[in-house]
Structure formats: structure tokens, C-alpha cells
GROMACS .gro file of C-alpha atoms in nm:
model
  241
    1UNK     CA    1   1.381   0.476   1.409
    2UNK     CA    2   1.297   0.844   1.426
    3UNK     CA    3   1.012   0.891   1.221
    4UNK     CA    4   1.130   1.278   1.039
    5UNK     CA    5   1.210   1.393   1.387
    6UNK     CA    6   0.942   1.566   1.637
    7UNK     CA    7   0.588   1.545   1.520
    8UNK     CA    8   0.425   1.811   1.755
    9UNK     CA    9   0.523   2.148   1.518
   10UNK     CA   10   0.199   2.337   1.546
   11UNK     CA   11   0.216   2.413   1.181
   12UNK     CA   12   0.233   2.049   1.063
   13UNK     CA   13  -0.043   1.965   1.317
   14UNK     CA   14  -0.249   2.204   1.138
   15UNK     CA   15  -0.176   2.106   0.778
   16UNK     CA   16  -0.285   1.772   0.898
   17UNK     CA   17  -0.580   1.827   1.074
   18UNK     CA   18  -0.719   2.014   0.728
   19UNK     CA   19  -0.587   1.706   0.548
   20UNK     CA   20  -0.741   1.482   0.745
   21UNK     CA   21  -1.106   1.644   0.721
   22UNK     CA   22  -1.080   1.615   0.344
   23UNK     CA   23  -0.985   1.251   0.306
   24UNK     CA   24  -1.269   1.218   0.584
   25UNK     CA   25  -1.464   1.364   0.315
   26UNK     CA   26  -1.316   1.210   0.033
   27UNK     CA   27  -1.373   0.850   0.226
   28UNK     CA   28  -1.755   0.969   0.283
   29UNK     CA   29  -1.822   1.056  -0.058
   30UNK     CA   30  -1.689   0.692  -0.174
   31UNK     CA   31  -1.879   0.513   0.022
   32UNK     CA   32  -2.215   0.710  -0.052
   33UNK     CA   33  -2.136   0.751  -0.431
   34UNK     CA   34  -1.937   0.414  -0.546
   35UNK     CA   35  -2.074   0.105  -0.305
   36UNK     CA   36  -1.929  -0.123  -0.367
   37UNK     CA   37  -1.603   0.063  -0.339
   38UNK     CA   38  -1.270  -0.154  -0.185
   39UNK     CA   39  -0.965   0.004  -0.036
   40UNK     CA   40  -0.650  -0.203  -0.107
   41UNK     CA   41  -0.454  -0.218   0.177
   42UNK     CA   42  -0.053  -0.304   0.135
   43UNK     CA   43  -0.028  -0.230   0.539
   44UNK     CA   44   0.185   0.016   0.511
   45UNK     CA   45   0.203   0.325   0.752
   46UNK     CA   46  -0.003   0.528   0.521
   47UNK     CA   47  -0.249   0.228   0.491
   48UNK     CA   48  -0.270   0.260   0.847
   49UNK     CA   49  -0.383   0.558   0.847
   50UNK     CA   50  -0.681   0.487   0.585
   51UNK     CA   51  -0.763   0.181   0.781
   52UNK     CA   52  -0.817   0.398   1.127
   53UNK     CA   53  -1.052   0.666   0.911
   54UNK     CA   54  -1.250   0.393   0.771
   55UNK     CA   55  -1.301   0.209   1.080
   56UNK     CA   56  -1.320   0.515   1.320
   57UNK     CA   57  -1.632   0.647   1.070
   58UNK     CA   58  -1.773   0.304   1.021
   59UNK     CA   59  -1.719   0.390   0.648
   60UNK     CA   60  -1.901   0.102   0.412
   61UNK     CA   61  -1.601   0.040   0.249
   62UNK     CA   62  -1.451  -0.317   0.223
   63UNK     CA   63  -1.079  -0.334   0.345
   64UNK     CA   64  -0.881  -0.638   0.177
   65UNK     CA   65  -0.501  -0.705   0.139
   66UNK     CA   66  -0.300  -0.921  -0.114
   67UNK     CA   67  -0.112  -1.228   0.118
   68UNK     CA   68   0.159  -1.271  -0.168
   69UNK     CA   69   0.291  -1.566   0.019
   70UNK     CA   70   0.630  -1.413   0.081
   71UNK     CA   71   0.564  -1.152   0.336
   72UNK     CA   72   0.768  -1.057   0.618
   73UNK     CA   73   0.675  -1.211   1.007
   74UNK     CA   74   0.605  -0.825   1.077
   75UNK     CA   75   0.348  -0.750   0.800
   76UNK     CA   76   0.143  -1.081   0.944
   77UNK     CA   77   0.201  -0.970   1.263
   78UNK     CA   78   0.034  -0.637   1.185
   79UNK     CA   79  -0.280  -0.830   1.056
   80UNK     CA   80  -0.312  -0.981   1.364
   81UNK     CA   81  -0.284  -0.690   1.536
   82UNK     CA   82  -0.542  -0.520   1.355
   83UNK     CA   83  -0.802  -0.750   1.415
   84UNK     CA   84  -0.691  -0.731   1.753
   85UNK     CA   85  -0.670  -0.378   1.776
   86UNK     CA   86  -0.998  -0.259   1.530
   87UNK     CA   87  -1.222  -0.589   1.568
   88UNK     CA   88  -1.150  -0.595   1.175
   89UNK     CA   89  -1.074  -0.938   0.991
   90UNK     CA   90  -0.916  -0.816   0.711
   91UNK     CA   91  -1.005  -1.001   0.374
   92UNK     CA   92  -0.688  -1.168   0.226
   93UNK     CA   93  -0.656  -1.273  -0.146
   94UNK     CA   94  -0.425  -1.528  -0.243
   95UNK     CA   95  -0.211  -1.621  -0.535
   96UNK     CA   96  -0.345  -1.866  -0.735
   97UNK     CA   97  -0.165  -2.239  -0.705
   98UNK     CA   98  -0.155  -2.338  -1.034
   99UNK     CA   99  -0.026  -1.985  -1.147
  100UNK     CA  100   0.253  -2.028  -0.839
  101UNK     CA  101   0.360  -2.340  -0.937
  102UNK     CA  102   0.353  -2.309  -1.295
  103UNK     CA  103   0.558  -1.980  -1.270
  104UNK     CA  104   0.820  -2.153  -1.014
  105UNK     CA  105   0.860  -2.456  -1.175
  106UNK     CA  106   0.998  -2.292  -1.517
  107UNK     CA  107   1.195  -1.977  -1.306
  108UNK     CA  108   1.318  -2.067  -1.010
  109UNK     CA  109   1.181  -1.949  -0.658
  110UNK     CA  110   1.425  -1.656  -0.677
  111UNK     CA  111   1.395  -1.538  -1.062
  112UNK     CA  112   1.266  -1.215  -1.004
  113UNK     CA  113   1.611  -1.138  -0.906
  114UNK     CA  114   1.752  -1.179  -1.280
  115UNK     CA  115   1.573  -0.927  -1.473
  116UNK     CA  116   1.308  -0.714  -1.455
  117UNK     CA  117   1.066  -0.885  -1.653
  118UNK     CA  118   1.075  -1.177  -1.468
  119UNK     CA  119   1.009  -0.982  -1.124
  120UNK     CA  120   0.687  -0.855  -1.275
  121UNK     CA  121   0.587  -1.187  -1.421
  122UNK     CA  122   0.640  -1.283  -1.009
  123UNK     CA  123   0.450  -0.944  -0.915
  124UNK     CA  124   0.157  -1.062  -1.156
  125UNK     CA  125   0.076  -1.356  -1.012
  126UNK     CA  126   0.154  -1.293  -0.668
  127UNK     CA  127  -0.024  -0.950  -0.655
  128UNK     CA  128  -0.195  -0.850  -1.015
  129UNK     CA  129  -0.430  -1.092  -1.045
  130UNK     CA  130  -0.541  -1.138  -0.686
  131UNK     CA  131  -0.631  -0.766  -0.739
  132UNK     CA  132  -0.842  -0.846  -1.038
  133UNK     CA  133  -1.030  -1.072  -0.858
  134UNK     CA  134  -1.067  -0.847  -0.532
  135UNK     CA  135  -1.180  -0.545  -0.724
  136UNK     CA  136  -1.419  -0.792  -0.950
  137UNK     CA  137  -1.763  -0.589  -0.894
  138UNK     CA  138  -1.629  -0.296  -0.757
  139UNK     CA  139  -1.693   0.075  -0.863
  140UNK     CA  140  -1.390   0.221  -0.726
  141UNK     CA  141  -1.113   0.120  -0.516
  142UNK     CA  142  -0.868   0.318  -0.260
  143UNK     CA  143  -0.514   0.314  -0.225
  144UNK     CA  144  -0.270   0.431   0.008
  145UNK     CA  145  -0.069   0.597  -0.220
  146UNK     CA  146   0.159   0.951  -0.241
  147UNK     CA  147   0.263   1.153  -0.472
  148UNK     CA  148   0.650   1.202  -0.301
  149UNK     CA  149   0.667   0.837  -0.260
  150UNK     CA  150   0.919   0.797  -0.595
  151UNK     CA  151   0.961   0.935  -0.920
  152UNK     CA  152   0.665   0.651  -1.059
  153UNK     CA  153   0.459   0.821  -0.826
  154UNK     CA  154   0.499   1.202  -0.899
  155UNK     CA  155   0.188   1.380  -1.015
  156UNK     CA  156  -0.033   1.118  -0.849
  157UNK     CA  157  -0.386   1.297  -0.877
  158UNK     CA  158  -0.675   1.262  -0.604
  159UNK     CA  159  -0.902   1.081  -0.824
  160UNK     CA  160  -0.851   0.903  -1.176
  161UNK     CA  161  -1.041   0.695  -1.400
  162UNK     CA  162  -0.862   0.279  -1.464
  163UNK     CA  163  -0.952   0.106  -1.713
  164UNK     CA  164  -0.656  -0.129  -1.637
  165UNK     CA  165  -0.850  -0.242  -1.337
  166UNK     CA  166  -1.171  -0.339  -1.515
  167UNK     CA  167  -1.321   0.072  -1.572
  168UNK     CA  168  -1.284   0.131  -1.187
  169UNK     CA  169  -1.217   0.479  -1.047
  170UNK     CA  170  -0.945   0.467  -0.843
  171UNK     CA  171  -0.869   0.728  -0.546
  172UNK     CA  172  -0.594   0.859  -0.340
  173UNK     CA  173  -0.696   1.016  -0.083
  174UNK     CA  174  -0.343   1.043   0.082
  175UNK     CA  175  -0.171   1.170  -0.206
  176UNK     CA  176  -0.060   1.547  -0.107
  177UNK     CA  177   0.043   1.421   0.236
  178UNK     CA  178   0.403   1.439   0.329
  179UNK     CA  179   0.591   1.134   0.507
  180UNK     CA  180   0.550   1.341   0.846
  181UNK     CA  181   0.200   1.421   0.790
  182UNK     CA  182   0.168   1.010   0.787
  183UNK     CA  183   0.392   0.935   1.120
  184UNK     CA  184   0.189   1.239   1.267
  185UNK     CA  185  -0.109   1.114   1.250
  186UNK     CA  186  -0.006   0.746   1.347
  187UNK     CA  187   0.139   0.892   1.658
  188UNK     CA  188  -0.153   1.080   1.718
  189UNK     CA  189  -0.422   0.857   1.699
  190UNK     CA  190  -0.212   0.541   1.826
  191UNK     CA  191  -0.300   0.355   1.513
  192UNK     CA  192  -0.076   0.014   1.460
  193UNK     CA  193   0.222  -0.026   1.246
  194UNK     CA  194   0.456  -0.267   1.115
  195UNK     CA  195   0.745  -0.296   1.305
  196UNK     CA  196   0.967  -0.325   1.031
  197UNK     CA  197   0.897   0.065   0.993
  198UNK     CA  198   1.134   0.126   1.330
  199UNK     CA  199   1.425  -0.089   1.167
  200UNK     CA  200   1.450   0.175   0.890
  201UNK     CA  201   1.190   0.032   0.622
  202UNK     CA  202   0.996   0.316   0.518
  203UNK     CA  203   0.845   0.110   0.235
  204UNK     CA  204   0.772  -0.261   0.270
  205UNK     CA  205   0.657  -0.520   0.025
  206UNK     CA  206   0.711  -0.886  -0.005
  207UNK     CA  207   1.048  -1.045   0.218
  208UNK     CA  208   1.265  -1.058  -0.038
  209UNK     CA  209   1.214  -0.787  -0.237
  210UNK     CA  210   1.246  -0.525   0.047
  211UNK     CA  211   1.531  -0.400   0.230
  212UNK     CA  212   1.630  -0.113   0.518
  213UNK     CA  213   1.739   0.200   0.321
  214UNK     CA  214   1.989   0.428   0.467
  215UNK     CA  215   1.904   0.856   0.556
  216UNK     CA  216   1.952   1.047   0.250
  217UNK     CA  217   1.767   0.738   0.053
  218UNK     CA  218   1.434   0.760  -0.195
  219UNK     CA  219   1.179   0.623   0.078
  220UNK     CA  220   1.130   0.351  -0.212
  221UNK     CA  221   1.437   0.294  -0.288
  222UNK     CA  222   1.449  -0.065  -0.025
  223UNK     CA  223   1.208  -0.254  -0.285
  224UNK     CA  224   1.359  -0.374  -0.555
  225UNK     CA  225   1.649  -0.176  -0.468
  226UNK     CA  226   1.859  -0.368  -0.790
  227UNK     CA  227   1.623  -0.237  -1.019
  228UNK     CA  228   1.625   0.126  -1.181
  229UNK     CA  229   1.398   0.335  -0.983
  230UNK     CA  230   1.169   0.445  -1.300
  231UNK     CA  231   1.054   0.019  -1.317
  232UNK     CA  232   1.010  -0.006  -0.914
  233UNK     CA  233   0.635  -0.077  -0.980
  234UNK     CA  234   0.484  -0.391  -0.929
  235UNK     CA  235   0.188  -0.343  -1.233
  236UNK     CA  236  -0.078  -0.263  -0.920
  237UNK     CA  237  -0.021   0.099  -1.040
  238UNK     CA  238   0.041   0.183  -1.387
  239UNK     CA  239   0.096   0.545  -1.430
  240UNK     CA  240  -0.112   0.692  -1.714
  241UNK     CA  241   0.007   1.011  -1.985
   0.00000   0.00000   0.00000
């Protein structure tokens, strides 16, 4: 896949290198001011890039991931190659049996395909309430998130208070970066990336729920590409008026 074509433009080389030294920043200033802070990590490319700032600044700043149960080969793949890669063991939360088995038993494996509500009810346990119990303690966690991502995602500020997480505050530090700025940097610093990201999957979630998308497409529009593009959110990320 070419990643938004070449990646060496002098001008977006030094848009990045400014955005870089302010999530640098950013990342600093969340360690010092909110320990215990967390960064959720989905491993996606712009993940990736949080992950290699964290680690290359030996940031204090717990990075954990949510093993839904259904991911693809490449996404464990990736996990494996960043212990291998950054000496980092990442700390996986799991779904809850009884919550799995309860939901299963009275759905279906495959419900989440039916209706939307359903889906989220598979999102909650699978992904919501793992993230309760990794942020448990916290004073702020970090996500990988953009603003041009998708329409859910638009006006995505830099920092913002969540009381849906338990009164966390909640940063972004990538959130004015474009989708080159992200593939820049990767190639760049020869960070690690899911493979699935070369078969045209800009955005990847669990197995099922995430397809290839075709050039011209929202970059979010492979998950839950059935859906309406103003539900595609999983309840991680609830976006506030």
C-alpha cells in the first residue's frame, strides 16, 4: 500500500518535526503532572507513533491495550513485535468471561451484525469495561486519536475533561496531525506497524468488524462499514457538546 504517496516533502517534514516537539511536550507534561497517567493503545499506526515517543523518552507512562478476543493474526503479531522491537510487554486487559458468555449465549457470536445496539452491547464488554478497569486509579489517560479520522471525530480538542471514564482527563496529543504526518514519522523513525495497514486497512479494530476500504474512502469507513458513519464508535470515545 502507498501510504499518501512520498513522505520526504520538505514542508511536511517540517510541520512534523514542530508537531512532534509538542506532543514530546505534551507526553512530558503528563507524566510529571498526572502519574499515574495510562495511554490506551488500539495499535494502530498512530498508536505507533505514541508508543515510540513514550519509550524513546522513557516517559512514566503505563502503555496497555484491550485483547478483545477477536483480533486479527496481524494486530497480535504487532504485540509481539513490540516487545521484540522496544523491550516493552505491553499490559493486555481482557473481557470478562462471565460477561462473554452471558452476552453470547442470549445473541449469538455474530449479533453485532444485526443492529447497532447490539454491536455496542458486544463493544461494551469486549472493550468498555476492560477500559474501566485499566484506567481504575488513573489521573489521565492518552489516546491515539485525530481529529480527520471521521465525522465522530471532528473537533477532537488536545485536552478534555471525562467524566465518562471515572473524572479522568483525557489527551490527544495526535489530534491536529494529518494521515501523512503519521506514515511520516513511522517511516522515519522505523517504528513497527500492523501489517494489515499495507493491505489497505487504514483503520483496524477487532476481525470481524474491520475491512480493506477502497481510495476515495473515509479512512474509518472499514469498521463497521454496515453501520451509518455518525454511530461508528465503539463507546471508548463519547463525543461531548
Amino acid at each position: 500500500m502507498n501510504h499518501l504517496g512520498k513522505l520526504d516533502d520538505p514542508a511536511l517534514l517540517d510541520a512534523l518535526a514542530s508537531k512532534v516537539a509538542d506532543a514530546r511536550r505534551l507526553l512530558r507534561d503528563i507524566a510529571d503532572d498526572f502519574s499515574p497517567a495510562a495511554f490506551a493503545s488500539s495499535l494502530g499506526g498512530e498508536d505507533m507513533v505514541l508508543t515510540d515517543l513514550i519509550v524513546r523518552d522513557a516517559l512514566a507512562i503505563e502503555i496497555f491495550s484491550l485483547d478483545t478476543g477477536r483480533l486479527p493474526a496481524e494486530t497480535y503479531a504487532l504485540i509481539a513485535k513490540v516487545k521484540s522491537h522496544y523491550g516493552l510487554a505491553l499490559r493486555l486487559y481482557y473481557p470478562r468471561h462471565d460477561l462473554a458468555e452471558a452476552w453470547t449465549r442470549e445473541n449469538g457470536i455474530d449479533a453485532f451484525y444485526e443492529s447497532v445496539e447490539l454491536r455496542k452491547g458486544c463493544c461494551h464488554f469486549r472493550k468498555v469495561e476492560p477500559l474501566q478497569r485499566a484506567l481504575a486509579g488513573r489521573k489521565a489517560w492518552i489516546t491515539g486519536m485525530r481529529a480527520q479520522q471521521s465525522a465522530t471525530r471532528e473537533g477532537l480538542p488536545v485536552r478534555s475533561f471525562d467524566p465518562g471514564s471515572g473524572g479522568l482527563e483525557k489527551f490527544n496529543p495526535l489530534t491536529a496531525w494529518s494521515e501523512r504526518e503519521v506514515w511520516a514519522y513511522l517511516k522515519q523513525n522505523q517504528v513497527p506497524y500492523n501489517a494489515l495497514h499495507d493491505q489497505f486497512y487504514p483503520s483496524i479494530g477487532c476481525a470481524p468488524c474491520t475491512r480493506a476500504i477502497t481510495p476515495g474512502e473515509d479512512v474509518r469507513a472499514g469498521r463497521w462499514w454496515w453501520e451509518n458513519p455518525e454511530s461508528k464508535e465503539c463507546g471508548l470515545h463519547i463525543k461531548r457538546a
